[in-house]
């Protein structure tokens, strides 16, 4: 892979996820902290109007607006759809981007700790996961490589390479120091990795490491009218990346009935009971635990 020359750090993709926004403010005062000798860095405040109104978004979720067809559709003119087009001009254009690498900073209300979400499973990303696990072992590495980067709708898919940093639990519109510190440390390690990869100076990495791979999403129980009739089971709540099995309790209906998982693999829930996903009745994502081979060699 050719070296990375231009890196963008994006915060405030969702206006009520405060850690990334306040880290951008900090780094604007200390730009040297995100610079490295082998590449230039820029910062992008993605959704300032949503932040001003203390909302996740005004019209549409900005982090779902970066599909190629949507970016090229002049009829999509909501605030977030226009922001996506402007960011694509600034950082892209997607498919031939002037930005080589994007770090998109997010908070979650779920108990996911520091999590690094990788959109590709090529050697560059696999080595990044190994490096991060060595430097910050508490980080969870998850691969969401179920489609090509061009097919993803995320901010970080504008560039050929990009990652999502998710850190929680943090309530919406709140700043927690432990969460902000985790996000800052993880971002710094990712920047270090990119620089060391550029100059061929990576330390010795383990041959394999444990990670997760997204598999599916579960929705909250609803009736025929689409009204919620249950909630996440208390044994699953806050147990992100802890295994469930066929027959494990996952939902409790308001009438007291327990709903169990009907699955044929050991699954690892995450984004459990994420507040932002209630508008779509999403209860949790599931992943499989995988062993990642670090290098192609």
mmCIF file of C-alpha atoms in Angstrom:
data_model
loop_
_atom_site.group_PDB
_atom_site.id
_atom_site.type_symbol
_atom_site.label_atom_id
_atom_site.label_comp_id
_atom_site.label_asym_id
_atom_site.label_seq_id
_atom_site.Cartn_x
_atom_site.Cartn_y
_atom_site.Cartn_z
ATOM 1 C CA UNK A 1 0.000 0.000 0.000
ATOM 2 C CA UNK A 2 1.250 3.486 -0.807
ATOM 3 C CA UNK A 3 2.095 5.743 2.121
ATOM 4 C CA UNK A 4 -0.535 7.934 3.737
ATOM 5 C CA UNK A 5 0.099 11.641 3.206
ATOM 6 C CA UNK A 6 -3.114 13.284 4.359
ATOM 7 C CA UNK A 7 -5.166 12.359 7.449
ATOM 8 C CA UNK A 8 -8.497 13.848 8.538
ATOM 9 C CA UNK A 9 -9.833 13.575 12.083
ATOM 10 C CA UNK A 10 -13.597 14.047 12.122
ATOM 11 C CA UNK A 11 -15.593 14.904 15.232
ATOM 12 C CA UNK A 12 -19.210 15.825 15.768
ATOM 13 C CA UNK A 13 -20.620 13.629 13.013
ATOM 14 C CA UNK A 14 -23.423 13.314 15.541
ATOM 15 C CA UNK A 15 -24.036 16.616 17.285
ATOM 16 C CA UNK A 16 -24.747 15.188 20.749
ATOM 17 C CA UNK A 17 -21.657 12.966 20.946
ATOM 18 C CA UNK A 18 -19.397 15.347 22.793
ATOM 19 C CA UNK A 19 -16.008 13.639 23.224
ATOM 20 C CA UNK A 20 -14.853 14.078 19.637
ATOM 21 C CA UNK A 21 -16.121 17.654 19.516
ATOM 22 C CA UNK A 22 -14.214 18.682 22.627
ATOM 23 C CA UNK A 23 -11.085 16.849 21.515
ATOM 24 C CA UNK A 24 -11.180 18.868 18.294
ATOM 25 C CA UNK A 25 -11.340 22.040 20.399
ATOM 26 C CA UNK A 26 -8.346 20.829 22.413
ATOM 27 C CA UNK A 27 -6.318 19.877 19.343
ATOM 28 C CA UNK A 28 -7.057 23.202 17.679
ATOM 29 C CA UNK A 29 -5.122 24.748 20.559
ATOM 30 C CA UNK A 30 -2.441 22.019 20.423
ATOM 31 C CA UNK A 31 -2.170 21.048 16.732
ATOM 32 C CA UNK A 32 1.262 19.541 17.270
ATOM 33 C CA UNK A 33 -0.346 16.738 19.280
ATOM 34 C CA UNK A 34 -2.003 15.271 16.175
ATOM 35 C CA UNK A 35 0.834 15.945 13.725
ATOM 36 C CA UNK A 36 3.386 13.360 12.650
ATOM 37 C CA UNK A 37 6.450 13.819 10.423
ATOM 38 C CA UNK A 38 5.225 11.573 7.609
ATOM 39 C CA UNK A 39 1.767 13.068 7.009
ATOM 40 C CA UNK A 40 -0.323 16.200 7.483
ATOM 41 C CA UNK A 41 -3.455 16.215 9.637
ATOM 42 C CA UNK A 42 -6.612 18.262 9.444
ATOM 43 C CA UNK A 43 -9.670 18.432 11.686
ATOM 44 C CA UNK A 44 -13.278 18.497 10.523
ATOM 45 C CA UNK A 45 -16.283 19.436 12.681
ATOM 46 C CA UNK A 46 -18.862 17.464 10.740
ATOM 47 C CA UNK A 47 -22.262 18.572 12.025
ATOM 48 C CA UNK A 48 -22.027 21.946 13.800
ATOM 49 C CA UNK A 49 -25.707 22.856 13.467
ATOM 50 C CA UNK A 50 -26.828 19.623 15.107
ATOM 51 C CA UNK A 51 -24.387 20.324 17.927
ATOM 52 C CA UNK A 52 -25.748 23.851 18.336
ATOM 53 C CA UNK A 53 -29.230 22.376 18.717
ATOM 54 C CA UNK A 54 -27.963 19.563 20.966
ATOM 55 C CA UNK A 55 -29.253 16.876 18.608
ATOM 56 C CA UNK A 56 -27.763 13.833 16.926
ATOM 57 C CA UNK A 57 -28.835 15.281 13.571
ATOM 58 C CA UNK A 58 -31.349 17.776 12.175
ATOM 59 C CA UNK A 59 -32.906 15.889 9.248
ATOM 60 C CA UNK A 60 -30.981 12.682 8.577
ATOM 61 C CA UNK A 61 -28.189 10.699 10.195
ATOM 62 C CA UNK A 62 -25.051 12.233 8.667
ATOM 63 C CA UNK A 63 -23.135 8.979 9.056
ATOM 64 C CA UNK A 64 -25.471 7.273 6.579
ATOM 65 C CA UNK A 65 -25.192 9.844 3.758
ATOM 66 C CA UNK A 66 -21.912 8.873 2.095
ATOM 67 C CA UNK A 67 -23.041 6.283 -0.419
ATOM 68 C CA UNK A 68 -21.767 7.112 -3.901
ATOM 69 C CA UNK A 69 -25.247 7.321 -5.399
ATOM 70 C CA UNK A 70 -26.451 9.643 -2.636
ATOM 71 C CA UNK A 71 -23.426 11.907 -2.914
ATOM 72 C CA UNK A 72 -24.081 12.275 -6.639
ATOM 73 C CA UNK A 73 -27.845 12.797 -6.304
ATOM 74 C CA UNK A 74 -28.680 16.533 -6.640
ATOM 75 C CA UNK A 75 -32.224 15.931 -5.372
ATOM 76 C CA UNK A 76 -30.977 15.108 -1.852
ATOM 77 C CA UNK A 77 -30.921 18.541 -0.225
ATOM 78 C CA UNK A 78 -31.548 18.151 3.515
ATOM 79 C CA UNK A 79 -29.028 19.736 5.874
ATOM 80 C CA UNK A 80 -27.088 16.514 6.454
ATOM 81 C CA UNK A 81 -27.261 15.527 2.798
ATOM 82 C CA UNK A 82 -25.754 18.899 1.891
ATOM 83 C CA UNK A 83 -23.121 18.547 4.623
ATOM 84 C CA UNK A 84 -22.181 15.141 3.215
ATOM 85 C CA UNK A 85 -21.699 16.624 -0.239
ATOM 86 C CA UNK A 86 -19.609 19.482 1.184
ATOM 87 C CA UNK A 87 -17.440 17.089 3.202
ATOM 88 C CA UNK A 88 -17.031 14.901 0.142
ATOM 89 C CA UNK A 89 -15.719 17.927 -1.762
ATOM 90 C CA UNK A 90 -13.404 18.836 1.114
ATOM 91 C CA UNK A 91 -12.012 15.359 1.810
ATOM 92 C CA UNK A 92 -12.855 13.355 -1.293
ATOM 93 C CA UNK A 93 -14.267 12.922 -3.765
ATOM 94 C CA UNK A 94 -15.155 9.385 -2.741
ATOM 95 C CA UNK A 95 -13.550 6.958 -5.149
ATOM 96 C CA UNK A 96 -10.664 9.325 -5.876
ATOM 97 C CA UNK A 97 -10.144 11.039 -2.543
ATOM 98 C CA UNK A 98 -7.414 13.553 -1.824
ATOM 99 C CA UNK A 99 -7.572 12.421 1.817
ATOM 100 C CA UNK A 100 -5.828 9.108 2.386
ATOM 101 C CA UNK A 101 -7.098 8.214 5.859
ATOM 102 C CA UNK A 102 -10.069 9.304 8.000
ATOM 103 C CA UNK A 103 -10.563 8.821 11.732
ATOM 104 C CA UNK A 104 -14.210 9.376 12.697
ATOM 105 C CA UNK A 105 -14.805 9.898 16.433
ATOM 106 C CA UNK A 106 -18.007 8.665 18.074
ATOM 107 C CA UNK A 107 -19.566 8.075 21.463
ATOM 108 C CA UNK A 108 -22.043 5.364 22.322
ATOM 109 C CA UNK A 109 -24.386 5.022 25.277
ATOM 110 C CA UNK A 110 -23.523 1.309 25.265
ATOM 111 C CA UNK A 111 -20.895 -0.195 27.549
ATOM 112 C CA UNK A 112 -18.390 -0.838 24.759
ATOM 113 C CA UNK A 113 -15.314 0.752 26.292
ATOM 114 C CA UNK A 114 -12.761 1.897 23.707
ATOM 115 C CA UNK A 115 -13.600 0.221 20.405
ATOM 116 C CA UNK A 116 -11.855 0.435 17.046
ATOM 117 C CA UNK A 117 -14.087 -0.375 14.085
ATOM 118 C CA UNK A 118 -12.259 -1.328 10.896
ATOM 119 C CA UNK A 119 -14.058 -1.248 7.556
ATOM 120 C CA UNK A 120 -11.552 -3.448 5.732
ATOM 121 C CA UNK A 121 -9.602 -6.589 6.554
ATOM 122 C CA UNK A 122 -6.545 -5.936 4.388
ATOM 123 C CA UNK A 123 -3.066 -6.216 5.883
ATOM 124 C CA UNK A 124 -2.884 -2.511 6.762
ATOM 125 C CA UNK A 125 -6.032 -2.778 8.882
ATOM 126 C CA UNK A 126 -5.130 -6.147 10.398
ATOM 127 C CA UNK A 127 -1.746 -4.792 11.462
ATOM 128 C CA UNK A 128 -3.430 -1.708 12.870
ATOM 129 C CA UNK A 129 -5.632 -3.905 15.042
ATOM 130 C CA UNK A 130 -2.599 -5.840 16.269
ATOM 131 C CA UNK A 131 -0.694 -2.628 17.027
ATOM 132 C CA UNK A 132 -3.612 -1.137 18.955
ATOM 133 C CA UNK A 133 -4.111 -4.333 20.970
ATOM 134 C CA UNK A 134 -0.433 -4.198 21.951
ATOM 135 C CA UNK A 135 -0.483 -0.521 22.920
ATOM 136 C CA UNK A 136 -3.961 -0.388 24.460
ATOM 137 C CA UNK A 137 -5.067 -3.938 25.326
ATOM 138 C CA UNK A 138 -8.457 -2.872 26.658
ATOM 139 C CA UNK A 139 -9.488 -1.804 23.152
ATOM 140 C CA UNK A 140 -11.977 -3.993 21.324
ATOM 141 C CA UNK A 141 -11.213 -4.398 17.621
ATOM 142 C CA UNK A 142 -14.183 -5.107 15.382
ATOM 143 C CA UNK A 143 -14.211 -5.640 11.627
ATOM 144 C CA UNK A 144 -17.237 -4.329 9.729
ATOM 145 C CA UNK A 145 -15.950 -5.515 6.376
ATOM 146 C CA UNK A 146 -19.274 -6.878 5.136
ATOM 147 C CA UNK A 147 -19.144 -4.618 2.075
ATOM 148 C CA UNK A 148 -16.533 -2.703 0.122
ATOM 149 C CA UNK A 149 -15.521 0.791 1.210
ATOM 150 C CA UNK A 150 -17.259 2.225 -1.862
ATOM 151 C CA UNK A 151 -20.508 0.595 -0.731
ATOM 152 C CA UNK A 152 -20.318 1.871 2.862
ATOM 153 C CA UNK A 153 -22.347 4.950 3.799
ATOM 154 C CA UNK A 154 -20.055 6.116 6.620
ATOM 155 C CA UNK A 155 -18.026 9.342 6.790
ATOM 156 C CA UNK A 156 -14.812 7.340 6.993
ATOM 157 C CA UNK A 157 -15.594 5.626 3.678
ATOM 158 C CA UNK A 158 -14.813 8.821 1.729
ATOM 159 C CA UNK A 159 -11.121 7.880 1.817
ATOM 160 C CA UNK A 160 -9.515 4.648 0.682
ATOM 161 C CA UNK A 161 -8.696 3.916 4.314
ATOM 162 C CA UNK A 162 -10.640 4.930 7.393
ATOM 163 C CA UNK A 163 -11.630 3.844 10.874
ATOM 164 C CA UNK A 164 -14.373 4.576 13.370
ATOM 165 C CA UNK A 165 -13.500 5.060 17.019
ATOM 166 C CA UNK A 166 -16.466 4.294 19.306
ATOM 167 C CA UNK A 167 -16.106 4.913 23.034
ATOM 168 C CA UNK A 168 -18.694 4.438 25.767
ATOM 169 C CA UNK A 169 -20.691 4.332 27.869
ATOM 170 C CA UNK A 170 -21.400 8.019 27.704
ATOM 171 C CA UNK A 171 -24.865 9.604 27.786
ATOM 172 C CA UNK A 172 -25.764 11.864 24.920
ATOM 173 C CA UNK A 173 -24.804 15.522 25.433
ATOM 174 C CA UNK A 174 -22.434 14.704 28.307
ATOM 175 C CA UNK A 175 -18.645 14.786 28.688
ATOM 176 C CA UNK A 176 -17.027 12.063 30.821
ATOM 177 C CA UNK A 177 -13.306 12.316 31.473
ATOM 178 C CA UNK A 178 -12.664 8.565 31.395
ATOM 179 C CA UNK A 179 -14.365 8.303 28.004
ATOM 180 C CA UNK A 180 -12.605 11.361 26.582
ATOM 181 C CA UNK A 181 -9.240 10.081 27.833
ATOM 182 C CA UNK A 182 -9.844 6.698 26.185
ATOM 183 C CA UNK A 183 -10.799 8.364 22.907
ATOM 184 C CA UNK A 184 -7.750 10.613 22.929
ATOM 185 C CA UNK A 185 -5.374 7.755 23.725
ATOM 186 C CA UNK A 186 -6.846 5.510 21.039
ATOM 187 C CA UNK A 187 -6.684 8.293 18.451
ATOM 188 C CA UNK A 188 -3.036 8.978 19.289
ATOM 189 C CA UNK A 189 -2.185 5.286 18.915
ATOM 190 C CA UNK A 190 -3.890 5.171 15.510
ATOM 191 C CA UNK A 191 -1.910 8.229 14.381
ATOM 192 C CA UNK A 192 1.295 6.621 15.645
ATOM 193 C CA UNK A 193 0.474 3.443 13.742
ATOM 194 C CA UNK A 194 -0.079 5.322 10.485
ATOM 195 C CA UNK A 195 3.242 7.138 10.881
ATOM 196 C CA UNK A 196 5.207 4.002 11.773
ATOM 197 C CA UNK A 197 3.604 2.149 8.876
ATOM 198 C CA UNK A 198 4.574 4.994 6.538
ATOM 199 C CA UNK A 199 8.238 4.832 7.520
ATOM 200 C CA UNK A 200 8.389 1.020 7.759
ATOM 201 C CA UNK A 201 9.218 1.159 11.457
ATOM 202 C CA UNK A 202 6.423 -0.866 13.042
ATOM 203 C CA UNK A 203 7.457 -2.849 16.119
ATOM 204 C CA UNK A 204 7.228 -6.611 16.116
ATOM 205 C CA UNK A 205 3.554 -7.550 16.202
ATOM 206 C CA UNK A 206 1.903 -10.781 17.337
ATOM 207 C CA UNK A 207 1.184 -13.302 14.597
ATOM 208 C CA UNK A 208 -2.485 -13.442 15.596
ATOM 209 C CA UNK A 209 -4.887 -11.635 17.905
ATOM 210 C CA UNK A 210 -8.500 -11.820 19.035
ATOM 211 C CA UNK A 211 -11.070 -9.541 17.442
ATOM 212 C CA UNK A 212 -14.722 -9.500 16.443
ATOM 213 C CA UNK A 213 -16.568 -9.472 13.136
ATOM 214 C CA UNK A 214 -20.025 -7.953 12.750
ATOM 215 C CA UNK A 215 -22.696 -10.502 11.863
ATOM 216 C CA UNK A 216 -26.216 -9.083 12.309
ATOM 217 C CA UNK A 217 -28.495 -6.645 14.140
ATOM 218 C CA UNK A 218 -31.419 -7.523 16.410
ATOM 219 C CA UNK A 219 -34.503 -5.342 16.776
ATOM 220 C CA UNK A 220 -36.622 -4.717 19.842
ATOM 221 C CA UNK A 221 -39.853 -6.736 20.058
ATOM 222 C CA UNK A 222 -42.838 -4.868 18.594
ATOM 223 C CA UNK A 223 -46.508 -5.651 17.993
ATOM 224 C CA UNK A 224 -48.371 -5.547 14.704
ATOM 225 C CA UNK A 225 -48.728 -1.768 15.083
ATOM 226 C CA UNK A 226 -44.978 -1.341 15.419
ATOM 227 C CA UNK A 227 -45.231 -0.457 19.115
ATOM 228 C CA UNK A 228 -42.520 -1.725 21.454
ATOM 229 C CA UNK A 229 -43.685 -4.551 23.681
ATOM 230 C CA UNK A 230 -40.404 -5.404 25.387
ATOM 231 C CA UNK A 231 -36.903 -4.342 26.369
ATOM 232 C CA UNK A 232 -33.363 -5.684 26.477
ATOM 233 C CA UNK A 233 -33.037 -8.392 29.135
ATOM 234 C CA UNK A 234 -31.221 -7.316 32.278
ATOM 235 C CA UNK A 235 -28.613 -10.075 31.877
ATOM 236 C CA UNK A 236 -27.584 -8.654 28.501
ATOM 237 C CA UNK A 237 -27.721 -4.969 29.439
ATOM 238 C CA UNK A 238 -24.207 -3.471 29.773
ATOM 239 C CA UNK A 239 -22.620 -6.824 28.833
ATOM 240 C CA UNK A 240 -21.165 -5.660 25.525
ATOM 241 C CA UNK A 241 -18.834 -8.190 23.878
ATOM 242 C CA UNK A 242 -19.847 -10.895 26.374
ATOM 243 C CA UNK A 243 -21.103 -14.098 24.710
ATOM 244 C CA UNK A 244 -24.671 -15.259 24.281
ATOM 245 C CA UNK A 245 -25.723 -18.673 23.043
ATOM 246 C CA UNK A 246 -28.753 -20.356 21.539
ATOM 247 C CA UNK A 247 -31.375 -20.133 24.286
ATOM 248 C CA UNK A 248 -29.819 -17.154 26.091
ATOM 249 C CA UNK A 249 -32.334 -14.589 27.354
ATOM 250 C CA UNK A 250 -32.142 -11.410 25.263
ATOM 251 C CA UNK A 251 -35.486 -9.628 25.746
ATOM 252 C CA UNK A 252 -38.092 -9.281 28.479
ATOM 253 C CA UNK A 253 -41.605 -8.462 27.292
ATOM 254 C CA UNK A 254 -43.655 -6.049 29.350
ATOM 255 C CA UNK A 255 -46.001 -8.933 30.189
ATOM 256 C CA UNK A 256 -43.078 -10.747 31.826
ATOM 257 C CA UNK A 257 -42.367 -13.231 29.036
ATOM 258 C CA UNK A 258 -38.689 -13.916 28.314
ATOM 259 C CA UNK A 259 -37.513 -14.041 24.699
ATOM 260 C CA UNK A 260 -34.401 -16.113 24.024
ATOM 261 C CA UNK A 261 -31.939 -15.961 21.180
ATOM 262 C CA UNK A 262 -32.466 -18.504 18.435
ATOM 263 C CA UNK A 263 -28.980 -18.650 16.971
ATOM 264 C CA UNK A 264 -26.544 -21.258 15.731
ATOM 265 C CA UNK A 265 -23.290 -19.583 16.817
ATOM 266 C CA UNK A 266 -21.657 -18.006 19.852
ATOM 267 C CA UNK A 267 -22.584 -14.333 19.485
ATOM 268 C CA UNK A 268 -21.183 -11.205 21.078
ATOM 269 C CA UNK A 269 -23.718 -8.378 21.499
ATOM 270 C CA UNK A 270 -22.564 -4.768 21.327
ATOM 271 C CA UNK A 271 -24.213 -1.399 20.827
ATOM 272 C CA UNK A 272 -26.591 -2.860 23.403
ATOM 273 C CA UNK A 273 -29.602 -0.608 23.990
ATOM 274 C CA UNK A 274 -27.889 2.290 22.192
ATOM 275 C CA UNK A 275 -30.101 5.338 22.767
ATOM 276 C CA UNK A 276 -29.566 6.710 19.262
ATOM 277 C CA UNK A 277 -30.967 3.555 17.666
ATOM 278 C CA UNK A 278 -34.377 3.662 19.332
ATOM 279 C CA UNK A 279 -35.879 5.531 16.379
ATOM 280 C CA UNK A 280 -35.309 2.342 14.362
ATOM 281 C CA UNK A 281 -36.082 -0.054 17.252
ATOM 282 C CA UNK A 282 -32.576 -1.513 17.042
ATOM 283 C CA UNK A 283 -31.706 -3.430 20.202
ATOM 284 C CA UNK A 284 -28.123 -4.552 19.615
ATOM 285 C CA UNK A 285 -25.593 -5.680 17.050
ATOM 286 C CA UNK A 286 -24.082 -9.156 17.140
ATOM 287 C CA UNK A 287 -20.564 -10.228 16.242
ATOM 288 C CA UNK A 288 -18.553 -13.410 16.036
ATOM 289 C CA UNK A 289 -15.241 -13.721 17.838
ATOM 290 C CA UNK A 290 -12.441 -14.317 15.350
ATOM 291 C CA UNK A 291 -8.709 -14.938 15.376
ATOM 292 C CA UNK A 292 -7.010 -12.481 13.058
ATOM 293 C CA UNK A 293 -3.812 -13.317 11.196
ATOM 294 C CA UNK A 294 -1.800 -10.115 11.388
ATOM 295 C CA UNK A 295 0.373 -10.379 8.292
ATOM 296 C CA UNK A 296 0.009 -11.764 4.781
ATOM 297 C CA UNK A 297 3.450 -13.346 5.086
#
